[in-house]
Amino acid sequence: MKAWVKRLLTAVSMSILWLGLSGVSAPVLAQELSLTPRQILDKVDDLFRGRSSFGLGTMTVTTAHWKRSLKMEFWSKGKDKSLIRILAPKKEKGTATLRSGNDMWNYLPKVKRVIKLPSSMMADSWMGSHFTNDDLVKESRMADDYTFELTFYGEKDSQEIVEVTCRPKPEAAVVWGKVLVTALRKEYLPIFIRYFDEDIRLARTMTFSQVTELGGRRIPSVVTMVPEDKPEESTVIMYEKMDFNIGLDDGFFSLRTLQR
Amino acid sequence: MNSLRYGWRNLWRNTRRTLITLTAVTLSTAILITSYALMDGLLVHAVSSATNLVVGEVQIHAPRYLADRSIYRALADPARILRGAREKKIRAAPRRYGYGLVAVGTKSAGALFWGVDPELERTTFDLAGHMAKGQFLAEMPSRGMILGRKLARSLQAEVGSEIVVVVQAADGSLGNELFTVTGIFKAAGDAIDRNAALIHAADFTELFVSGDRIHEIALNSRGQMSTQDLATLAADLASKEEVKTWQQLLPAVSDMVNLFDVFIWIFGLIFILAAGMGVMNTMLMATYERIPEFGIIKALGATPWRIIRDVATEALALAALATLLGTALGLAGSYYLQEVGLDTSLFAGSYSVGGVAFDPIWRAAIGLKVVLVPVVLMVIISLVASLYPAGLAARLDPVKAIHRP
């Protein structure tokens, strides 16, 4: 799960790269920081993502009606390939999601079938969490659909932070009206990502906390997503183990691996 | 009594004239009855298409269920509602709903699962007989599934296809299961066509881990009770729940029915005017023709009042006979159109309004008003049309009346 969080950030940063290359963004603030918004997001993103990664974690989903934890392992490569497999509880054990580019497949061990997610289901919840299927794939689209701007840097709540605002391009068909990324200025560790709807009302907040050393890097080991309209609900991902640059080849992200 | 006998006898003094008038009134009555029955049938048809297929006349949900269709907004005491409906001999079908994913091979789509009791659906609604292919669900749970028409098409599913189902169960777990398509519906309204996947209630409960949650009870008396009475009854049975009539559930159809009603009155008026003119013309001519005869009667000492009374009696006798024949003829025509109907599919194909599919067979609906309105109107028109020239004759100087050409 964390993998795609990283991906989102990567995507954000990639898009900034795009803008940087095309000379669209040349903010004064960024010059003072000696980094473009793209580079900042790239830094943020890089924290979670090497050329490839492996991780182990637990996702705890709390809703008004139930609370459950899924233990899962995940692999990623580049910005558009990932595989997530559920290890526990028993009912879901072996259930896996493969994402390659904009396509997603789920493997269902109980019926031993692979199904491809239709585009109409992309806005639906992933495994009952507060993340959508789209969250898992959209990073690669974000680069094309958003513009990036450094909107704040300096001290806030006695922390030196930077803030990058991502706005959709006018013609882009996207869910969010605005995405605000807040990170610590020092290590570019992310603190918040806030998602705003089309009316620029806060829809959900992703919070990063508990910075720990995992896989040789200092990264936030807890990611919490809270929907604004149901503040009593949440999805919390706790990372237990991370390995970076483990040398996965593309063939690993295949339907065959998915069914294993 | 005498005057009725005279009137009757008078009618047959000029058989040809009487027969012409009789035919005019009879045919007009018959045509009015038949067309009125046919137009009323359109209304009845629209309402029954809207209610009998699947919606019912009244539905009961938990408060706010219709707003978000959350699987957690279930009826508090569905057993009590079903028991109450059974005691009042009102048919009721309980339904459970949940969203999920259906896939056939590489095709997949979102679907709204309906967990239904096949036997109750069969006895309460027409949906079970509305199959394009295959059969409705078996009474025992057997992982069978019926798909809406467009959903089946987008999945390229056929009867016998294996369907992979993935849902978010009510306890948060991931429910998945294999089903087999046992049938595909005919056009049943856009919502059903696009995303309905019907499964047995027991299969639904297992898939969604939904326990005894029931989200909807649809009541259908098939016109035995008025919608308002049924809604009142439903509100009594389920005081804490949300009761909606089909008019509220299908506002587009309800609006259309109201519009039809206005059209029917307008067209009915035009028909009545046209038929009335014909009858009036015939009656006027028939009575004008007899003005010299009235002159003679008056010369023989009849009072003007006597003439008017005789003519009125004649007209009444004629109208009675004609409307009787016309009713018989009109009812025969209406009965045929009620039983066999007009097949409009040649012109319109299959059509739906406001998400409700309509049977392309247009049938008449026979009712009391369908007969009463044309008969009363025809009698009144016949009477008025004959009294005017009679009154004219009654006031005329007998000599002038006799010499009137």
CSV table of N, CA and C in Angstrom, one decimal, chain B residues 70-177:
chain,number,residue,atom,x,y,z
B,70,SER,N,-27.2,2.4,1.3
B,70,SER,CA,-26.2,1.7,2.2
B,70,SER,C,-26.8,0.4,2.6
B,71,ILE,N,-25.9,-0.6,2.6
B,71,ILE,CA,-26.4,-2.0,3.0
B,71,ILE,C,-26.7,-2.0,4.4
B,72,TYR,N,-26.3,-1.0,5.2
B,72,TYR,CA,-26.5,-1.0,6.6
B,72,TYR,C,-27.9,-0.4,7.0
B,73,ARG,N,-28.5,0.3,6.0
B,73,ARG,CA,-29.8,0.9,6.3
B,73,ARG,C,-30.9,-0.1,6.0
B,74,ALA,N,-31.1,-1.1,7.0
B,74,ALA,CA,-32.1,-2.1,6.7
B,74,ALA,C,-33.4,-1.8,7.5
B,75,LEU,N,-34.5,-2.5,7.1
B,75,LEU,CA,-35.7,-2.3,7.8
B,75,LEU,C,-35.6,-2.9,9.2
B,76,ALA,N,-36.2,-2.2,10.2
B,76,ALA,CA,-36.1,-2.6,11.6
B,76,ALA,C,-36.8,-3.9,11.9
B,77,ASP,N,-38.0,-4.1,11.4
B,77,ASP,CA,-38.8,-5.3,11.7
B,77,ASP,C,-39.5,-5.8,10.4
B,78,PRO,N,-38.8,-6.3,9.4
B,78,PRO,CA,-39.4,-6.7,8.2
B,78,PRO,C,-40.4,-7.8,8.4
B,79,ALA,N,-40.2,-8.7,9.4
B,79,ALA,CA,-41.1,-9.8,9.6
B,79,ALA,C,-42.5,-9.3,9.9
B,80,ARG,N,-42.6,-8.3,10.7
B,80,ARG,CA,-43.8,-7.7,11.1
B,80,ARG,C,-44.6,-7.2,9.9
B,81,ILE,N,-43.9,-6.5,9.1
B,81,ILE,CA,-44.5,-5.9,7.9
B,81,ILE,C,-45.0,-7.0,7.0
B,82,LEU,N,-44.2,-8.0,6.7
B,82,LEU,CA,-44.6,-9.1,5.9
B,82,LEU,C,-45.8,-9.8,6.4
B,83,ARG,N,-45.8,-10.0,7.8
B,83,ARG,CA,-46.9,-10.7,8.4
B,83,ARG,C,-48.2,-9.9,8.2
B,84,GLY,N,-48.1,-8.6,8.5
B,84,GLY,CA,-49.2,-7.7,8.4
B,84,GLY,C,-49.8,-7.7,7.0
B,85,ALA,N,-48.9,-7.6,6.0
B,85,ALA,CA,-49.4,-7.6,4.6
B,85,ALA,C,-50.1,-8.9,4.3
B,86,ARG,N,-49.6,-10.0,4.8
B,86,ARG,CA,-50.2,-11.3,4.5
B,86,ARG,C,-51.6,-11.4,5.1
B,87,GLU,N,-51.8,-10.8,6.4
B,87,GLU,CA,-53.1,-10.8,7.0
B,87,GLU,C,-54.1,-10.1,6.2
B,88,LYS,N,-53.6,-9.0,5.5
B,88,LYS,CA,-54.5,-8.2,4.7
B,88,LYS,C,-54.6,-8.7,3.3
B,89,LYS,N,-54.0,-9.8,3.1
B,89,LYS,CA,-54.1,-10.4,1.7
B,89,LYS,C,-53.4,-9.5,0.7
B,90,ILE,N,-52.4,-8.8,1.1
B,90,ILE,CA,-51.7,-7.9,0.1
B,90,ILE,C,-50.4,-8.7,-0.2
B,91,ARG,N,-50.1,-8.8,-1.4
B,91,ARG,CA,-48.8,-9.5,-1.8
B,91,ARG,C,-47.6,-8.6,-1.6
B,92,ALA,N,-46.5,-9.2,-1.0
B,92,ALA,CA,-45.4,-8.4,-0.7
B,92,ALA,C,-44.1,-9.2,-1.0
B,93,ALA,N,-43.1,-8.5,-1.5
B,93,ALA,CA,-41.8,-9.1,-1.8
B,93,ALA,C,-40.7,-8.4,-1.1
B,94,PRO,N,-40.0,-9.1,-0.2
B,94,PRO,CA,-38.8,-8.5,0.5
B,94,PRO,C,-37.6,-8.6,-0.4
B,95,ARG,N,-36.8,-7.5,-0.4
B,95,ARG,CA,-35.6,-7.5,-1.2
B,95,ARG,C,-34.4,-7.0,-0.4
B,96,ARG,N,-33.2,-7.6,-0.7
B,96,ARG,CA,-32.0,-7.1,-0.2
B,96,ARG,C,-31.1,-6.6,-1.3
B,97,TYR,N,-30.4,-5.5,-1.1
B,97,TYR,CA,-29.6,-5.0,-2.1
B,97,TYR,C,-28.1,-4.8,-1.7
B,98,GLY,N,-27.2,-5.0,-2.6
B,98,GLY,CA,-25.8,-4.7,-2.3
B,98,GLY,C,-25.0,-4.5,-3.6
B,99,TYR,N,-24.1,-3.6,-3.6
B,99,TYR,CA,-23.3,-3.3,-4.8
B,99,TYR,C,-22.0,-4.3,-4.9
B,100,GLY,N,-21.6,-4.6,-6.1
B,100,GLY,CA,-20.4,-5.4,-6.2
B,100,GLY,C,-20.0,-5.4,-7.7
B,101,LEU,N,-19.1,-6.3,-7.9
B,101,LEU,CA,-18.5,-6.5,-9.2
B,101,LEU,C,-18.8,-7.8,-9.8
B,102,VAL,N,-19.2,-7.8,-11.1
B,102,VAL,CA,-19.4,-9.1,-11.8
B,102,VAL,C,-18.5,-9.2,-12.9
B,103,ALA,N,-17.9,-10.4,-13.2
B,103,ALA,CA,-17.0,-10.5,-14.3
B,103,ALA,C,-17.2,-11.9,-15.0
B,104,VAL,N,-17.1,-11.8,-16.3
B,104,VAL,CA,-17.2,-13.0,-17.2
B,104,VAL,C,-16.0,-13.0,-18.0
B,105,GLY,N,-15.1,-13.9,-17.8
B,105,GLY,CA,-13.8,-13.9,-18.6
B,105,GLY,C,-13.1,-12.6,-18.3
B,106,THR,N,-12.8,-11.9,-19.4
B,106,THR,CA,-12.0,-10.6,-19.2
B,106,THR,C,-12.9,-9.4,-19.1
B,107,LYS,N,-14.3,-9.6,-19.2
B,107,LYS,CA,-15.2,-8.5,-19.1
B,107,LYS,C,-15.7,-8.4,-17.7
B,108,SER,N,-15.7,-7.2,-17.2
B,108,SER,CA,-16.3,-7.0,-15.9
B,108,SER,C,-17.1,-5.7,-15.8
B,109,ALA,N,-18.0,-5.6,-14.8
B,109,ALA,CA,-18.8,-4.4,-14.7
B,109,ALA,C,-19.3,-4.4,-13.2
B,110,GLY,N,-19.7,-3.2,-12.8
B,110,GLY,CA,-20.3,-3.0,-11.5
B,110,GLY,C,-21.8,-3.4,-11.6
B,111,ALA,N,-22.3,-4.0,-10.5
B,111,ALA,CA,-23.7,-4.4,-10.6
B,111,ALA,C,-24.4,-4.2,-9.2
B,112,LEU,N,-25.7,-4.0,-9.2
B,112,LEU,CA,-26.5,-4.0,-8.0
B,112,LEU,C,-27.1,-5.3,-7.8
B,113,PHE,N,-26.7,-6.0,-6.8
B,113,PHE,CA,-27.2,-7.4,-6.5
B,113,PHE,C,-28.6,-7.2,-5.8
B,114,TRP,N,-29.5,-8.0,-6.3
B,114,TRP,CA,-30.8,-8.1,-5.6
B,114,TRP,C,-30.9,-9.5,-5.0
B,115,GLY,N,-31.1,-9.5,-3.7
B,115,GLY,CA,-31.3,-10.8,-3.0
B,115,GLY,C,-32.8,-11.0,-2.9
B,116,VAL,N,-33.4,-11.9,-3.7
B,116,VAL,CA,-34.9,-12.0,-3.7
B,116,VAL,C,-35.3,-13.4,-3.3
B,117,ASP,N,-36.6,-13.4,-2.9
B,117,ASP,CA,-37.3,-14.7,-2.6
B,117,ASP,C,-38.0,-15.0,-3.9
B,118,PRO,N,-37.5,-16.0,-4.7
B,118,PRO,CA,-38.1,-16.2,-6.0
B,118,PRO,C,-39.6,-16.5,-6.0
B,119,GLU,N,-40.1,-17.2,-5.0
B,119,GLU,CA,-41.5,-17.6,-5.0
B,119,GLU,C,-42.3,-16.3,-4.8
B,120,LEU,N,-41.9,-15.4,-3.9
B,120,LEU,CA,-42.7,-14.2,-3.6
B,120,LEU,C,-42.6,-13.2,-4.8
B,121,GLU,N,-41.4,-13.2,-5.4
B,121,GLU,CA,-41.3,-12.3,-6.6
B,121,GLU,C,-42.3,-12.8,-7.7
B,122,ARG,N,-42.3,-14.1,-7.9
B,122,ARG,CA,-43.2,-14.7,-8.9
B,122,ARG,C,-44.6,-14.4,-8.6
B,123,THR,N,-45.1,-14.5,-7.4
B,123,THR,CA,-46.5,-14.3,-7.1
B,123,THR,C,-46.9,-12.8,-7.0
B,124,THR,N,-45.9,-12.0,-6.7
B,124,THR,CA,-46.2,-10.6,-6.5
B,124,THR,C,-46.1,-9.7,-7.8
B,125,PHE,N,-45.1,-10.1,-8.6
B,125,PHE,CA,-44.7,-9.3,-9.7
B,125,PHE,C,-44.6,-10.1,-11.0
B,126,ASP,N,-44.5,-9.3,-12.1
B,126,ASP,CA,-44.4,-10.0,-13.4
B,126,ASP,C,-43.0,-10.2,-13.9
B,127,LEU,N,-42.0,-9.8,-13.1
B,127,LEU,CA,-40.6,-9.8,-13.5
B,127,LEU,C,-40.2,-11.2,-13.9
B,128,ALA,N,-40.7,-12.2,-13.1
B,128,ALA,CA,-40.3,-13.6,-13.3
B,128,ALA,C,-40.7,-14.1,-14.7
B,129,GLY,N,-41.7,-13.5,-15.3
B,129,GLY,CA,-42.1,-13.9,-16.6
B,129,GLY,C,-41.6,-13.1,-17.7
B,130,HIS,N,-40.7,-12.2,-17.3
B,130,HIS,CA,-40.2,-11.1,-18.2
B,130,HIS,C,-38.8,-11.5,-18.7
B,131,MET,N,-38.6,-12.8,-19.1
B,131,MET,CA,-37.3,-13.3,-19.4
B,131,MET,C,-37.1,-13.3,-20.9
B,132,ALA,N,-36.0,-12.7,-21.4
B,132,ALA,CA,-35.6,-12.8,-22.8
B,132,ALA,C,-35.0,-14.1,-23.1
B,133,LYS,N,-34.2,-14.6,-22.1
B,133,LYS,CA,-33.6,-15.9,-22.3
B,133,LYS,C,-33.5,-16.6,-21.0
B,134,GLY,N,-33.6,-17.9,-21.0
B,134,GLY,CA,-33.4,-18.7,-19.8
B,134,GLY,C,-34.6,-18.6,-18.9
B,135,GLN,N,-34.4,-18.9,-17.6
B,135,GLN,CA,-35.5,-19.0,-16.6
B,135,GLN,C,-35.2,-18.1,-15.4
B,136,PHE,N,-36.3,-17.8,-14.7
B,136,PHE,CA,-36.1,-17.1,-13.4
B,136,PHE,C,-35.4,-18.0,-12.4
B,137,LEU,N,-35.1,-17.4,-11.3
B,137,LEU,CA,-34.4,-18.1,-10.2
B,137,LEU,C,-35.2,-19.3,-9.7
B,138,ALA,N,-34.4,-20.4,-9.4
B,138,ALA,CA,-35.1,-21.6,-8.8
B,138,ALA,C,-35.4,-21.2,-7.4
B,139,GLU,N,-36.4,-22.0,-6.8
B,139,GLU,CA,-36.8,-21.7,-5.5
B,139,GLU,C,-35.8,-22.0,-4.4
B,140,MET,N,-34.9,-23.0,-4.7
B,140,MET,CA,-33.8,-23.3,-3.8
B,140,MET,C,-32.6,-22.6,-4.2
B,141,PRO,N,-31.8,-22.1,-3.3
B,141,PRO,CA,-30.6,-21.3,-3.6
B,141,PRO,C,-29.6,-22.3,-4.4
B,142,SER,N,-29.2,-21.8,-5.6
B,142,SER,CA,-28.3,-22.7,-6.3
B,142,SER,C,-27.2,-21.9,-7.1
B,143,ARG,N,-26.9,-20.7,-6.5
B,143,ARG,CA,-25.9,-19.8,-7.1
B,143,ARG,C,-26.3,-19.5,-8.6
B,144,GLY,N,-27.6,-19.3,-8.8
B,144,GLY,CA,-28.0,-18.9,-10.2
B,144,GLY,C,-28.1,-17.4,-10.1
B,145,MET,N,-28.0,-16.8,-11.3
B,145,MET,CA,-28.1,-15.3,-11.4
B,145,MET,C,-28.8,-14.9,-12.6
B,146,ILE,N,-29.7,-13.9,-12.5
B,146,ILE,CA,-30.4,-13.3,-13.6
B,146,ILE,C,-29.8,-11.9,-13.9
B,147,LEU,N,-29.5,-11.6,-15.1
B,147,LEU,CA,-28.8,-10.3,-15.4
B,147,LEU,C,-29.8,-9.4,-16.2
B,148,GLY,N,-29.6,-8.1,-16.0
B,148,GLY,CA,-30.3,-7.1,-16.8
B,148,GLY,C,-29.8,-7.2,-18.2
B,149,ARG,N,-30.6,-6.8,-19.2
B,149,ARG,CA,-30.3,-6.9,-20.6
B,149,ARG,C,-28.9,-6.3,-21.0
B,150,LYS,N,-28.8,-5.0,-20.6
B,150,LYS,CA,-27.6,-4.3,-21.0
B,150,LYS,C,-26.3,-4.8,-20.3
B,151,LEU,N,-26.5,-5.2,-19.0
B,151,LEU,CA,-25.4,-5.7,-18.2
B,151,LEU,C,-24.9,-7.0,-18.9
B,152,ALA,N,-25.9,-7.9,-19.3
B,152,ALA,CA,-25.5,-9.1,-19.9
B,152,ALA,C,-24.7,-8.9,-21.2
B,153,ARG,N,-25.2,-7.8,-21.9
B,153,ARG,CA,-24.6,-7.5,-23.2
B,153,ARG,C,-23.2,-7.0,-23.0
B,154,SER,N,-23.0,-6.2,-22.0
B,154,SER,CA,-21.6,-5.6,-21.8
B,154,SER,C,-20.7,-6.7,-21.2
B,155,LEU,N,-21.2,-7.7,-20.6
B,155,LEU,CA,-20.4,-8.8,-20.1
B,155,LEU,C,-20.2,-9.9,-21.1
B,156,GLN,N,-21.0,-9.7,-22.2
B,156,GLN,CA,-21.1,-10.8,-23.2
B,156,GLN,C,-21.4,-12.1,-22.6
B,157,ALA,N,-22.4,-12.0,-21.6
B,157,ALA,CA,-22.8,-13.2,-20.9
B,157,ALA,C,-24.0,-13.9,-21.6
B,158,GLU,N,-24.0,-15.2,-21.5
B,158,GLU,CA,-25.2,-15.9,-22.1
B,158,GLU,C,-25.7,-16.8,-20.9
B,159,VAL,N,-26.8,-17.4,-21.2
B,159,VAL,CA,-27.3,-18.4,-20.2
B,159,VAL,C,-26.3,-19.5,-20.0
B,160,GLY,N,-25.9,-19.8,-18.8
B,160,GLY,CA,-24.9,-20.8,-18.6
B,160,GLY,C,-23.5,-20.3,-18.4
B,161,SER,N,-23.3,-18.9,-18.6
B,161,SER,CA,-22.0,-18.3,-18.4
B,161,SER,C,-21.6,-18.4,-16.9
B,162,GLU,N,-20.4,-18.6,-16.7
B,162,GLU,CA,-19.9,-18.5,-15.3
B,162,GLU,C,-19.6,-17.1,-14.9
B,163,ILE,N,-20.1,-16.6,-13.8
B,163,ILE,CA,-19.9,-15.2,-13.4
B,163,ILE,C,-19.1,-15.2,-12.1
B,164,VAL,N,-18.0,-14.4,-12.1
B,164,VAL,CA,-17.2,-14.2,-10.9
B,164,VAL,C,-17.8,-13.0,-10.2
B,165,VAL,N,-18.0,-13.1,-8.9
B,165,VAL,CA,-18.7,-12.0,-8.2
B,165,VAL,C,-17.7,-11.6,-7.0
B,166,VAL,N,-17.5,-10.3,-6.9
B,166,VAL,CA,-16.7,-9.8,-5.8
B,166,VAL,C,-17.4,-8.6,-5.2
B,167,VAL,N,-17.6,-8.7,-3.9
B,167,VAL,CA,-18.4,-7.7,-3.2
B,167,VAL,C,-17.7,-7.3,-1.9
B,168,GLN,N,-18.0,-6.1,-1.4
B,168,GLN,CA,-17.6,-5.7,-0.1
B,168,GLN,C,-18.7,-6.2,0.9
B,169,ALA,N,-18.5,-7.2,1.7
B,169,ALA,CA,-19.5,-7.7,2.5
B,169,ALA,C,-19.8,-6.7,3.7
B,170,ALA,N,-20.9,-7.0,4.3
B,170,ALA,CA,-21.4,-6.0,5.4
B,170,ALA,C,-20.4,-6.0,6.6
B,171,ASP,N,-19.7,-7.1,6.8
B,171,ASP,CA,-18.7,-7.1,7.9
B,171,ASP,C,-17.3,-6.6,7.5
B,172,GLY,N,-17.2,-6.0,6.3
B,172,GLY,CA,-16.0,-5.4,5.8
B,172,GLY,C,-15.1,-6.4,5.1
B,173,SER,N,-15.5,-7.7,5.1
B,173,SER,CA,-14.6,-8.7,4.4
B,173,SER,C,-14.9,-8.6,2.9
B,174,LEU,N,-14.1,-9.3,2.2
B,174,LEU,CA,-14.2,-9.4,0.7
B,174,LEU,C,-15.0,-10.7,0.4
B,175,GLY,N,-16.2,-10.5,-0.1
B,175,GLY,CA,-17.0,-11.6,-0.5
B,175,GLY,C,-16.7,-12.0,-2.0
B,176,ASN,N,-16.4,-13.2,-2.3
B,176,ASN,CA,-16.4,-13.6,-3.7
B,176,ASN,C,-16.9,-15.0,-3.9
B,177,GLU,N,-17.4,-15.2,-5.1
B,177,GLU,CA,-18.2,-16.4,-5.3
B,177,GLU,C,-18.4,-16.6,-6.8
